[in-house]
PDB file of C-alpha atoms in Angstrom:
ATOM      1  CA  MET T 738      13.386 -16.436  13.196  1.00  0.00           C
ATOM      2  CA  ALA T 739      15.796 -13.658  14.130  1.00  0.00           C
ATOM      3  CA  LEU T 740      15.457 -11.976  17.496  1.00  0.00           C
ATOM      4  CA  THR T 741      13.869  -8.545  17.568  1.00  0.00           C
ATOM      5  CA  ARG T 742      16.945  -6.998  19.089  1.00  0.00           C
ATOM      6  CA  THR T 743      18.981  -7.790  15.960  1.00  0.00           C
ATOM      7  CA  VAL T 744      17.042  -5.095  14.043  1.00  0.00           C
ATOM      8  CA  ARG T 745      18.674  -1.735  14.667  1.00  0.00           C
ATOM      9  CA  THR T 746      16.903   1.581  15.097  1.00  0.00           C
ATOM     10  CA  ALA T 747      18.137   5.092  15.676  1.00  0.00           C
ATOM     11  CA  ASP T 748      16.905   7.240  18.535  1.00  0.00           C
ATOM     12  CA  ARG T 749      13.243   8.123  17.910  1.00  0.00           C
ATOM     13  CA  GLU T 750      13.848  11.885  17.981  1.00  0.00           C
ATOM     14  CA  ASP T 751      16.944  11.641  15.762  1.00  0.00           C
ATOM     15  CA  THR T 752      15.005   9.688  13.171  1.00  0.00           C
ATOM     16  CA  ALA T 753      12.079  12.101  13.283  1.00  0.00           C
ATOM     17  CA  GLU T 754      14.354  15.121  12.869  1.00  0.00           C
ATOM     18  CA  ARG T 755      15.998  13.568   9.803  1.00  0.00           C
ATOM     19  CA  LEU T 756      12.595  12.726   8.308  1.00  0.00           C
ATOM     20  CA  LEU T 757      11.352  16.264   8.929  1.00  0.00           C
ATOM     21  CA  ALA T 758      14.415  17.619   7.118  1.00  0.00           C
ATOM     22  CA  SER T 759      13.738  15.233   4.224  1.00  0.00           C
ATOM     23  CA  ALA T 760      10.105  16.384   4.079  1.00  0.00           C
ATOM     24  CA  ALA T 761      11.258  20.007   3.898  1.00  0.00           C
ATOM     25  CA  ARG T 762      13.517  19.172   0.935  1.00  0.00           C
ATOM     26  CA  SER T 763      11.292  16.770  -1.001  1.00  0.00           C
ATOM     27  CA  SER T 764       7.557  17.320  -0.718  1.00  0.00           C
ATOM     28  CA  TYR T 765       5.179  17.913  -3.591  1.00  0.00           C
ATOM     29  CA  ASP T 766       1.807  19.505  -4.174  1.00  0.00           C
ATOM     30  CA  PRO T 767      -0.041  17.294  -6.712  1.00  0.00           C
ATOM     31  CA  ALA T 768      -2.307  20.211  -7.635  1.00  0.00           C
ATOM     32  CA  LEU T 769       0.768  21.983  -9.030  1.00  0.00           C
ATOM     33  CA  GLU T 770       3.044  19.099 -10.030  1.00  0.00           C
ATOM     34  CA  ILE T 771       0.521  17.223 -12.200  1.00  0.00           C
ATOM     35  CA  ASP T 772      -1.102  18.503 -15.374  1.00  0.00           C
ATOM     36  CA  TRP T 773      -4.630  17.329 -14.642  1.00  0.00           C
ATOM     37  CA  ASP T 774      -5.931  18.827 -17.891  1.00  0.00           C
ATOM     38  CA  ALA T 775      -3.467  16.953 -20.119  1.00  0.00           C
ATOM     39  CA  PRO T 776      -5.022  14.711 -22.780  1.00  0.00           C
ATOM     40  CA  VAL T 777      -5.105  10.963 -22.101  1.00  0.00           C
ATOM     41  CA  PRO T 778      -2.978   9.123 -24.707  1.00  0.00           C
ATOM     42  CA  ALA T 779      -5.015   6.315 -26.231  1.00  0.00           C
ATOM     43  CA  ASP T 780      -2.028   3.971 -26.554  1.00  0.00           C
ATOM     44  CA  LYS T 781      -0.683   4.062 -22.971  1.00  0.00           C
ATOM     45  CA  TYR T 782      -1.394   1.555 -20.239  1.00  0.00           C
ATOM     46  CA  GLY T 783      -2.857   2.609 -16.917  1.00  0.00           C
ATOM     47  CA  MET T 784      -0.014   0.807 -15.151  1.00  0.00           C
ATOM     48  CA  THR T 785       2.790  -1.604 -15.968  1.00  0.00           C
ATOM     49  CA  PRO T 786       0.932  -4.438 -17.703  1.00  0.00           C
ATOM     50  CA  GLU T 787       3.029  -7.118 -15.991  1.00  0.00           C
ATOM     51  CA  TRP T 788       1.304  -6.075 -12.738  1.00  0.00           C
ATOM     52  CA  SER T 789      -2.142  -6.763 -14.205  1.00  0.00           C
ATOM     53  CA  SER T 790      -4.108  -9.481 -12.446  1.00  0.00           C
ATOM     54  CA  LEU T 791      -4.625 -11.208 -15.821  1.00  0.00           C
ATOM     55  CA  TYR T 792      -1.168 -10.819 -17.355  1.00  0.00           C
ATOM     56  CA  GLY T 793       0.264 -14.199 -18.313  1.00  0.00           C
ATOM     57  CA  THR T 794      -3.117 -15.921 -18.670  1.00  0.00           C
ATOM     58  CA  ALA T 795      -4.819 -17.286 -21.770  1.00  0.00           C
ATOM     59  CA  LEU T 796      -7.522 -14.692 -21.230  1.00  0.00           C
ATOM     60  CA  TRP T 797      -4.954 -11.873 -21.424  1.00  0.00           C
ATOM     61  CA  GLU T 798      -3.632 -13.315 -24.696  1.00  0.00           C
ATOM     62  CA  SER T 799      -7.160 -13.335 -26.128  1.00  0.00           C
ATOM     63  CA  MET T 800      -7.823  -9.681 -25.268  1.00  0.00           C
ATOM     64  CA  SER T 801      -7.443  -6.828 -27.734  1.00  0.00           C
ATOM     65  CA  GLU T 802      -4.810  -4.196 -27.032  1.00  0.00           C
ATOM     66  CA  ARG T 803      -7.579  -1.709 -26.289  1.00  0.00           C
ATOM     67  CA  GLN T 804      -9.077  -4.061 -23.695  1.00  0.00           C
ATOM     68  CA  ARG T 805      -5.672  -4.427 -22.045  1.00  0.00           C
ATOM     69  CA  ILE T 806      -5.252  -0.663 -21.843  1.00  0.00           C
ATOM     70  CA  VAL T 807      -8.740  -0.180 -20.369  1.00  0.00           C
ATOM     71  CA  LEU T 808      -8.209  -3.015 -17.897  1.00  0.00           C
ATOM     72  CA  THR T 809      -4.897  -1.605 -16.626  1.00  0.00           C
ATOM     73  CA  GLN T 810      -6.411   1.866 -16.264  1.00  0.00           C
ATOM     74  CA  HIS T 811      -9.228   0.460 -14.135  1.00  0.00           C
ATOM     75  CA  GLU T 812      -6.861  -1.770 -12.161  1.00  0.00           C
ATOM     76  CA  ALA T 813      -4.651   1.236 -11.380  1.00  0.00           C
ATOM     77  CA  ALA T 814      -7.735   3.096 -10.127  1.00  0.00           C
ATOM     78  CA  SER T 815      -8.764   0.073  -8.034  1.00  0.00           C
ATOM     79  CA  ILE T 816      -5.312  -0.158  -6.446  1.00  0.00           C
ATOM     80  CA  ALA T 817      -5.453   3.573  -5.717  1.00  0.00           C
ATOM     81  CA  GLY T 818      -8.921   3.156  -4.184  1.00  0.00           C
ATOM     82  CA  THR T 819      -7.593   0.532  -1.795  1.00  0.00           C
ATOM     83  CA  GLY T 820      -4.724   2.918  -1.031  1.00  0.00           C
ATOM     84  CA  ILE T 821      -7.176   5.703  -0.160  1.00  0.00           C
ATOM     85  CA  TRP T 822      -9.143   3.348   2.103  1.00  0.00           C
ATOM     86  CA  PHE T 823      -6.090   2.308   4.074  1.00  0.00           C
ATOM     87  CA  GLU T 824      -4.575   5.808   4.161  1.00  0.00           C
ATOM     88  CA  MET T 825      -7.755   7.018   5.870  1.00  0.00           C
ATOM     89  CA  ILE T 826      -7.365   4.216   8.409  1.00  0.00           C
ATOM     90  CA  LEU T 827      -3.686   5.110   8.877  1.00  0.00           C
ATOM     91  CA  MET T 828      -4.417   8.779   9.466  1.00  0.00           C
ATOM     92  CA  GLN T 829      -6.884   7.973  12.245  1.00  0.00           C
ATOM     93  CA  MET T 830      -4.481   5.538  13.905  1.00  0.00           C
ATOM     94  CA  LEU T 831      -1.704   8.137  13.776  1.00  0.00           C
ATOM     95  CA  VAL T 832      -3.902  10.832  15.292  1.00  0.00           C
ATOM     96  CA  ARG T 833      -4.792   8.523  18.180  1.00  0.00           C
ATOM     97  CA  ASP T 834      -1.113   7.724  18.755  1.00  0.00           C
ATOM     98  CA  LEU T 835      -0.031  11.372  18.643  1.00  0.00           C
ATOM     99  CA  TYR T 836      -2.922  12.678  20.769  1.00  0.00           C
ATOM    100  CA  ARG T 837      -1.265  11.703  24.053  1.00  0.00           C
ATOM    101  CA  ARG T 838       2.244  12.865  23.138  1.00  0.00           C
ATOM    102  CA  ASP T 839       4.101  16.176  23.396  1.00  0.00           C
ATOM    103  CA  PRO T 840       3.629  18.209  20.187  1.00  0.00           C
ATOM    104  CA  ALA T 841       6.993  19.889  20.797  1.00  0.00           C
ATOM    105  CA  THR T 842       8.754  16.620  19.937  1.00  0.00           C
ATOM    106  CA  ALA T 843      10.060  15.907  16.463  1.00  0.00           C
ATOM    107  CA  TYR T 844       8.266  12.538  16.627  1.00  0.00           C
ATOM    108  CA  VAL T 845       4.844  14.191  16.848  1.00  0.00           C
ATOM    109  CA  GLN T 846       5.718  16.855  14.296  1.00  0.00           C
ATOM    110  CA  PHE T 847       6.771  14.246  11.751  1.00  0.00           C
ATOM    111  CA  GLY T 848       3.615  12.255  12.512  1.00  0.00           C
ATOM    112  CA  LEU T 849       1.561  15.351  11.693  1.00  0.00           C
ATOM    113  CA  THR T 850       3.653  15.842   8.539  1.00  0.00           C
ATOM    114  CA  GLU T 851       2.876  12.275   7.492  1.00  0.00           C
ATOM    115  CA  ILE T 852      -0.837  12.852   8.018  1.00  0.00           C
ATOM    116  CA  ALA T 853      -0.628  15.920   5.780  1.00  0.00           C
ATOM    117  CA  ASP T 854       1.199  13.842   3.156  1.00  0.00           C
ATOM    118  CA  GLU T 855      -1.472  11.143   3.295  1.00  0.00           C
ATOM    119  CA  CYS T 856      -4.232  13.720   2.815  1.00  0.00           C
ATOM    120  CA  ARG T 857      -2.532  14.916  -0.371  1.00  0.00           C
ATOM    121  CA  HIS T 858      -1.923  11.342  -1.537  1.00  0.00           C
ATOM    122  CA  SER T 859      -5.558  10.363  -1.100  1.00  0.00           C
ATOM    123  CA  THR T 860      -6.703  13.432  -3.023  1.00  0.00           C
ATOM    124  CA  MET T 861      -4.099  12.720  -5.719  1.00  0.00           C
ATOM    125  CA  PHE T 862      -5.255   9.116  -6.142  1.00  0.00           C
ATOM    126  CA  ALA T 863      -8.885  10.190  -6.400  1.00  0.00           C
ATOM    127  CA  ARG T 864      -8.083  12.871  -8.984  1.00  0.00           C
ATOM    128  CA  ALA T 865      -6.049  10.391 -11.040  1.00  0.00           C
ATOM    129  CA  ALA T 866      -9.108   8.139 -11.408  1.00  0.00           C
ATOM    130  CA  GLN T 867     -11.198  11.170 -12.360  1.00  0.00           C
ATOM    131  CA  HIS T 868      -8.571  12.152 -14.934  1.00  0.00           C
ATOM    132  CA  PHE T 869      -9.182   8.856 -16.737  1.00  0.00           C
ATOM    133  CA  GLY T 870     -12.955   9.082 -16.325  1.00  0.00           C
ATOM    134  CA  ILE T 871     -13.021   6.076 -14.008  1.00  0.00           C
ATOM    135  CA  PRO T 872     -15.463   5.746 -11.072  1.00  0.00           C
ATOM    136  CA  SER T 873     -14.185   5.320  -7.523  1.00  0.00           C
ATOM    137  CA  TYR T 874     -13.279   1.742  -6.634  1.00  0.00           C
ATOM    138  CA  ARG T 875     -13.324   0.755  -2.981  1.00  0.00           C
ATOM    139  CA  PRO T 876     -13.061  -2.505  -1.053  1.00  0.00           C
ATOM    140  CA  LYS T 877     -16.314  -4.392  -0.512  1.00  0.00           C
ATOM    141  CA  ARG T 878     -18.663  -2.716   1.922  1.00  0.00           C
ATOM    142  CA  TRP T 879     -18.337  -5.382   4.623  1.00  0.00           C
ATOM    143  CA  ILE T 880     -14.547  -5.006   4.489  1.00  0.00           C
ATOM    144  CA  ARG T 881     -14.845  -1.222   4.824  1.00  0.00           C
ATOM    145  CA  GLU T 882     -17.181  -1.654   7.778  1.00  0.00           C
ATOM    146  CA  SER T 883     -14.822  -4.167   9.407  1.00  0.00           C
ATOM    147  CA  GLY T 884     -12.060  -1.598   8.953  1.00  0.00           C
ATOM    148  CA  ARG T 885     -13.911   0.676  11.377  1.00  0.00           C
ATOM    149  CA  LEU T 886     -13.059  -1.657  14.245  1.00  0.00           C
ATOM    150  CA  PHE T 887      -9.415  -1.936  13.148  1.00  0.00           C
ATOM    151  CA  LYS T 888      -8.889   1.810  12.882  1.00  0.00           C
ATOM    152  CA  ALA T 889     -10.631   2.415  16.218  1.00  0.00           C
ATOM    153  CA  THR T 890      -8.659  -0.153  18.198  1.00  0.00           C
ATOM    154  CA  ALA T 891      -5.363  -0.990  16.462  1.00  0.00           C
ATOM    155  CA  SER T 892      -2.294   0.512  18.095  1.00  0.00           C
ATOM    156  CA  GLY T 893       1.411  -0.058  18.540  1.00  0.00           C
ATOM    157  CA  ALA T 894       3.027  -2.801  16.463  1.00  0.00           C
ATOM    158  CA  LEU T 895      -0.310  -3.845  14.938  1.00  0.00           C
ATOM    159  CA  ALA T 896      -1.119  -0.362  13.640  1.00  0.00           C
ATOM    160  CA  PHE T 897       2.339   0.215  12.182  1.00  0.00           C
ATOM    161  CA  GLY T 898       2.566  -3.358  10.845  1.00  0.00           C
ATOM    162  CA  GLY T 899      -0.701  -3.019   8.939  1.00  0.00           C
ATOM    163  CA  THR T 900       0.505   0.306   7.612  1.00  0.00           C
ATOM    164  CA  LEU T 901       3.740  -1.251   6.393  1.00  0.00           C
ATOM    165  CA  PHE T 902       1.923  -3.943   4.406  1.00  0.00           C
ATOM    166  CA  ALA T 903      -0.234  -1.398   2.604  1.00  0.00           C
ATOM    167  CA  GLU T 904       2.606   1.049   1.966  1.00  0.00           C
ATOM    168  CA  GLU T 905       5.249  -1.369   0.749  1.00  0.00           C
ATOM    169  CA  ILE T 906       3.083  -3.264  -1.762  1.00  0.00           C
ATOM    170  CA  LEU T 907       2.067   0.072  -3.322  1.00  0.00           C
ATOM    171  CA  ASP T 908       5.695   1.196  -3.261  1.00  0.00           C
ATOM    172  CA  ALA T 909       6.839  -1.930  -5.118  1.00  0.00           C
ATOM    173  CA  MET T 910       4.191  -1.470  -7.815  1.00  0.00           C
ATOM    174  CA  GLN T 911       4.716   2.238  -8.262  1.00  0.00           C
ATOM    175  CA  ARG T 912       8.489   1.974  -8.599  1.00  0.00           C
ATOM    176  CA  ASP T 913       7.748  -0.006 -11.757  1.00  0.00           C
ATOM    177  CA  PHE T 914       4.957   2.314 -12.916  1.00  0.00           C
ATOM    178  CA  MET T 915       7.017   5.505 -12.654  1.00  0.00           C
ATOM    179  CA  ARG T 916       9.873   4.106 -14.800  1.00  0.00           C
ATOM    180  CA  ASP T 917       7.711   2.492 -17.477  1.00  0.00           C
ATOM    181  CA  GLU T 918       7.367   4.581 -20.642  1.00  0.00           C
ATOM    182  CA  ARG T 919       4.429   2.419 -21.732  1.00  0.00           C
ATOM    183  CA  VAL T 920       2.407   3.866 -18.843  1.00  0.00           C
ATOM    184  CA  GLN T 921       0.194   6.980 -18.834  1.00  0.00           C
ATOM    185  CA  PRO T 922       2.184  10.160 -17.928  1.00  0.00           C
ATOM    186  CA  VAL T 923      -0.205  11.073 -15.095  1.00  0.00           C
ATOM    187  CA  THR T 924       0.144   7.597 -13.560  1.00  0.00           C
ATOM    188  CA  ARG T 925       3.935   7.882 -13.737  1.00  0.00           C
ATOM    189  CA  THR T 926       3.962  11.287 -12.032  1.00  0.00           C
ATOM    190  CA  VAL T 927       1.521  10.181  -9.337  1.00  0.00           C
ATOM    191  CA  SER T 928       3.710   7.142  -8.702  1.00  0.00           C
ATOM    192  CA  ARG T 929       6.914   9.194  -8.504  1.00  0.00           C
ATOM    193  CA  ILE T 930       5.440  11.602  -5.952  1.00  0.00           C
ATOM    194  CA  HIS T 931       4.076   8.763  -3.846  1.00  0.00           C
ATOM    195  CA  VAL T 932       7.317   6.756  -3.912  1.00  0.00           C
ATOM    196  CA  VAL T 933       9.444   9.736  -2.832  1.00  0.00           C
ATOM    197  CA  GLU T 934       7.185  10.779   0.029  1.00  0.00           C
ATOM    198  CA  GLU T 935       6.219   7.264   1.093  1.00  0.00           C
ATOM    199  CA  SER T 936       9.863   6.274   1.620  1.00  0.00           C
ATOM    200  CA  ARG T 937       9.846   8.504   4.732  1.00  0.00           C
ATOM    201  CA  HIS T 938       6.651   6.894   6.006  1.00  0.00           C
ATOM    202  CA  ILE T 939       8.097   3.405   5.557  1.00  0.00           C
ATOM    203  CA  ARG T 940      11.205   4.306   7.561  1.00  0.00           C
ATOM    204  CA  TYR T 941       8.995   5.804  10.304  1.00  0.00           C
ATOM    205  CA  ALA T 942       6.776   2.684  10.436  1.00  0.00           C
ATOM    206  CA  ARG T 943       9.639   0.184  10.413  1.00  0.00           C
ATOM    207  CA  GLU T 944      11.448   1.789  13.323  1.00  0.00           C
ATOM    208  CA  GLU T 945       8.260   2.082  15.369  1.00  0.00           C
ATOM    209  CA  ILE T 946       7.472  -1.595  14.785  1.00  0.00           C
ATOM    210  CA  VAL T 947      10.878  -2.570  16.173  1.00  0.00           C
ATOM    211  CA  ARG T 948      10.465  -0.338  19.230  1.00  0.00           C
ATOM    212  CA  ARG T 949       6.953  -1.601  19.956  1.00  0.00           C
ATOM    213  CA  THR T 950       7.661  -5.318  19.566  1.00  0.00           C
ATOM    214  CA  ARG T 951      10.692  -5.477  21.852  1.00  0.00           C
ATOM    215  CA  HIS T 952       8.719  -6.092  25.026  1.00  0.00           C
ATOM    216  CA  LEU T 953       5.599  -7.852  23.727  1.00  0.00           C
ATOM    217  CA  SER T 954       4.522 -10.825  25.798  1.00  0.00           C
ATOM    218  CA  ARG T 955       4.062 -14.177  24.070  1.00  0.00           C
ATOM    219  CA  THR T 956       0.282 -13.745  24.218  1.00  0.00           C
ATOM    220  CA  ASP T 957       0.337 -10.215  22.830  1.00  0.00           C
ATOM    221  CA  ARG T 958       2.743 -11.233  20.065  1.00  0.00           C
ATOM    222  CA  ALA T 959       0.434 -14.064  19.004  1.00  0.00           C
ATOM    223  CA  ARG T 960      -2.547 -11.687  18.988  1.00  0.00           C
ATOM    224  CA  VAL T 961      -0.696  -9.103  16.879  1.00  0.00           C
ATOM    225  CA  ARG T 962       0.453 -11.791  14.424  1.00  0.00           C
ATOM    226  CA  LEU T 963      -3.109 -12.992  13.889  1.00  0.00           C
ATOM    227  CA  GLN T 964      -4.662  -9.538  13.533  1.00  0.00           C
ATOM    228  CA  LEU T 965      -1.830  -8.401  11.275  1.00  0.00           C
ATOM    229  CA  GLY T 966      -2.338 -11.443   9.052  1.00  0.00           C
ATOM    230  CA  ILE T 967      -6.047 -10.671   8.769  1.00  0.00           C
ATOM    231  CA  SER T 968      -5.468  -7.009   7.877  1.00  0.00           C
ATOM    232  CA  ALA T 969      -2.741  -7.902   5.343  1.00  0.00           C
ATOM    233  CA  TYR T 970      -5.045 -10.464   3.710  1.00  0.00           C
ATOM    234  CA  PHE T 971      -7.803  -7.903   3.204  1.00  0.00           C
ATOM    235  CA  VAL T 972      -5.413  -5.242   1.885  1.00  0.00           C
ATOM    236  CA  VAL T 973      -3.845  -7.549  -0.709  1.00  0.00           C
ATOM    237  CA  THR T 974      -7.060  -9.254  -1.813  1.00  0.00           C
ATOM    238  CA  SER T 975      -8.847  -5.900  -2.166  1.00  0.00           C
ATOM    239  CA  LEU T 976      -6.360  -4.461  -4.646  1.00  0.00           C
ATOM    240  CA  VAL T 977      -8.306  -5.562  -7.737  1.00  0.00           C
ATOM    241  CA  HIS T 978     -12.072  -5.034  -7.666  1.00  0.00           C
ATOM    242  CA  ASP T 979     -14.199  -7.484  -9.677  1.00  0.00           C
ATOM    243  CA  ASP T 980     -15.780  -4.602 -11.587  1.00  0.00           C
ATOM    244  CA  VAL T 981     -12.497  -3.760 -13.357  1.00  0.00           C
ATOM    245  CA  HIS T 982     -12.963  -6.849 -15.515  1.00  0.00           C
ATOM    246  CA  ALA T 983     -16.492  -5.861 -16.500  1.00  0.00           C
ATOM    247  CA  ALA T 984     -15.185  -2.398 -17.471  1.00  0.00           C
ATOM    248  CA  ALA T 985     -12.841  -4.072 -19.965  1.00  0.00           C
ATOM    249  CA  GLY T 986     -15.709  -6.030 -21.487  1.00  0.00           C
ATOM    250  CA  LEU T 987     -14.743  -9.348 -19.906  1.00  0.00           C
ATOM    251  CA  ASP T 988     -16.907 -12.018 -18.357  1.00  0.00           C
ATOM    252  CA  VAL T 989     -16.462 -11.386 -14.620  1.00  0.00           C
ATOM    253  CA  ALA T 990     -16.738 -15.040 -13.569  1.00  0.00           C
ATOM    254  CA  GLU T 991     -14.203 -16.122 -16.195  1.00  0.00           C
ATOM    255  CA  ALA T 992     -11.813 -13.306 -15.283  1.00  0.00           C
ATOM    256  CA  THR T 993     -12.119 -13.975 -11.542  1.00  0.00           C
ATOM    257  CA  ALA T 994     -11.303 -17.641 -12.107  1.00  0.00           C
ATOM    258  CA  ALA T 995      -8.286 -16.674 -14.224  1.00  0.00           C
ATOM    259  CA  VAL T 996      -6.983 -14.349 -11.488  1.00  0.00           C
ATOM    260  CA  ARG T 997      -7.438 -17.067  -8.865  1.00  0.00           C
ATOM    261  CA  THR T 998      -5.080 -19.412 -10.754  1.00  0.00           C
ATOM    262  CA  ASN T 999      -2.701 -16.819 -12.228  1.00  0.00           C
ATOM    263  CA  THR T1000       0.717 -17.850 -10.908  1.00  0.00           C
ATOM    264  CA  HIS T1001       2.396 -14.875 -12.608  1.00  0.00           C
ATOM    265  CA  TYR T1002       0.268 -12.414 -10.620  1.00  0.00           C
ATOM    266  CA  HIS T1003       0.777 -14.392  -7.424  1.00  0.00           C
ATOM    267  CA  ASP T1004       4.548 -14.318  -7.955  1.00  0.00           C
ATOM    268  CA  ARG T1005       4.356 -10.550  -8.409  1.00  0.00           C
ATOM    269  CA  LEU T1006       2.496 -10.170  -5.127  1.00  0.00           C
ATOM    270  CA  ARG T1007       5.076 -12.304  -3.324  1.00  0.00           C
ATOM    271  CA  GLU T1008       7.936 -10.286  -4.765  1.00  0.00           C
ATOM    272  CA  GLY T1009       6.186  -6.993  -3.966  1.00  0.00           C
ATOM    273  CA  THR T1010       5.738  -7.962  -0.315  1.00  0.00           C
ATOM    274  CA  ARG T1011       8.998  -9.894   0.125  1.00  0.00           C
ATOM    275  CA  ARG T1012      10.818  -7.146   2.011  1.00  0.00           C
ATOM    276  CA  THR T1013       7.810  -6.615   4.277  1.00  0.00           C
ATOM    277  CA  ILE T1014       7.513 -10.314   5.087  1.00  0.00           C
ATOM    278  CA  GLU T1015      11.256 -10.630   5.779  1.00  0.00           C
ATOM    279  CA  PHE T1016      11.218  -7.600   8.064  1.00  0.00           C
ATOM    280  CA  LEU T1017       8.115  -8.667   9.997  1.00  0.00           C
ATOM    281  CA  ASP T1018       9.515 -12.170  10.369  1.00  0.00           C
ATOM    282  CA  ASP T1019      12.738 -10.676  11.738  1.00  0.00           C
ATOM    283  CA  VAL T1020      10.796  -8.870  14.479  1.00  0.00           C
ATOM    284  CA  GLY T1021       8.665 -11.900  15.296  1.00  0.00           C
ATOM    285  CA  LEU T1022       5.371 -10.880  13.693  1.00  0.00           C
ATOM    286  CA  ILE T1023       5.049 -13.705  11.172  1.00  0.00           C
ATOM    287  CA  GLY T1024       3.918 -17.105  12.390  1.00  0.00           C
ATOM    288  CA  GLY T1025       1.042 -19.111  13.792  1.00  0.00           C
ATOM    289  CA  PRO T1026      -2.420 -19.292  12.163  1.00  0.00           C
ATOM    290  CA  SER T1027      -1.872 -16.014  10.289  1.00  0.00           C
ATOM    291  CA  THR T1028       0.486 -17.777   7.880  1.00  0.00           C
ATOM    292  CA  LEU T1029      -2.517 -19.575   6.381  1.00  0.00           C
ATOM    293  CA  LEU T1030      -4.082 -16.233   5.459  1.00  0.00           C
ATOM    294  CA  LEU T1031      -0.809 -14.884   4.103  1.00  0.00           C
ATOM    295  CA  ARG T1032      -0.467 -17.944   1.872  1.00  0.00           C
ATOM    296  CA  ARG T1033      -4.042 -17.537   0.652  1.00  0.00           C
ATOM    297  CA  ALA T1034      -3.196 -13.924  -0.223  1.00  0.00           C
ATOM    298  CA  HIS T1035      -0.108 -15.211  -2.101  1.00  0.00           C
ATOM    299  CA  VAL T1036       2.413 -13.214  -0.078  1.00  0.00           C
ATOM    300  CA  LEU T1037       4.018 -16.297   1.505  1.00  0.00           C
TER     301      LEU T1037
END
């Protein structure tokens, strides 16, 4: 494992000023940028099919093309629903962090800018599901309730580390979605907006993680590793709701079993979180019992 000090960061205020300038140049209003009244093409996937939880399985091969399209539309909505859930958690953690700081600083002003971005993103994700006539998908209720404790208590490296897991897996997926001409136009535009704006949030989170892990004690580092592993597990395993398979006319038990053994999907998850895992390992936040959970979530 590399030492934390080997990961470089700029001065906090310098970074925040650059991110504020980037936000001024490249921010989007989804209400204006997206044609929410556009017709839904019947022959376009909801997302890149290779990201489907069933792609590469015998069950996928047995499905009709229409079933595949419906499944990917519902999976995209489920992924977005998990994104909304964690963005709400992120916004509350950011507010708590900024509450005690000087609002005249660029650091606080960019934090407030990020919160505004996340509000628009959550609304955009919800409207995208509505555009396709898909109900809201959310993580299981007990996971949402457990998230109340996390958002009320997580701070420092834990808060920003959990944020990074959620942001970077979505970023990896959406970079594929936005370039894929097989995918619905609205999905591609939503993905492009999110990728552009989220790149600032990822930079912000990464640098804060480095700053806030430098002086962690051995006990605190072990605690953060474990809690981070738990939060990452629930984010990744909540991406695809069981009900998406029923919506495509599939047997839920059969589909769930196929997902559980789908090595193609697991490889995609590992590749989508590879940069996150490498970074967190570099700052000493991967290790101990949490690795068992990360392996079960197929990100290690």
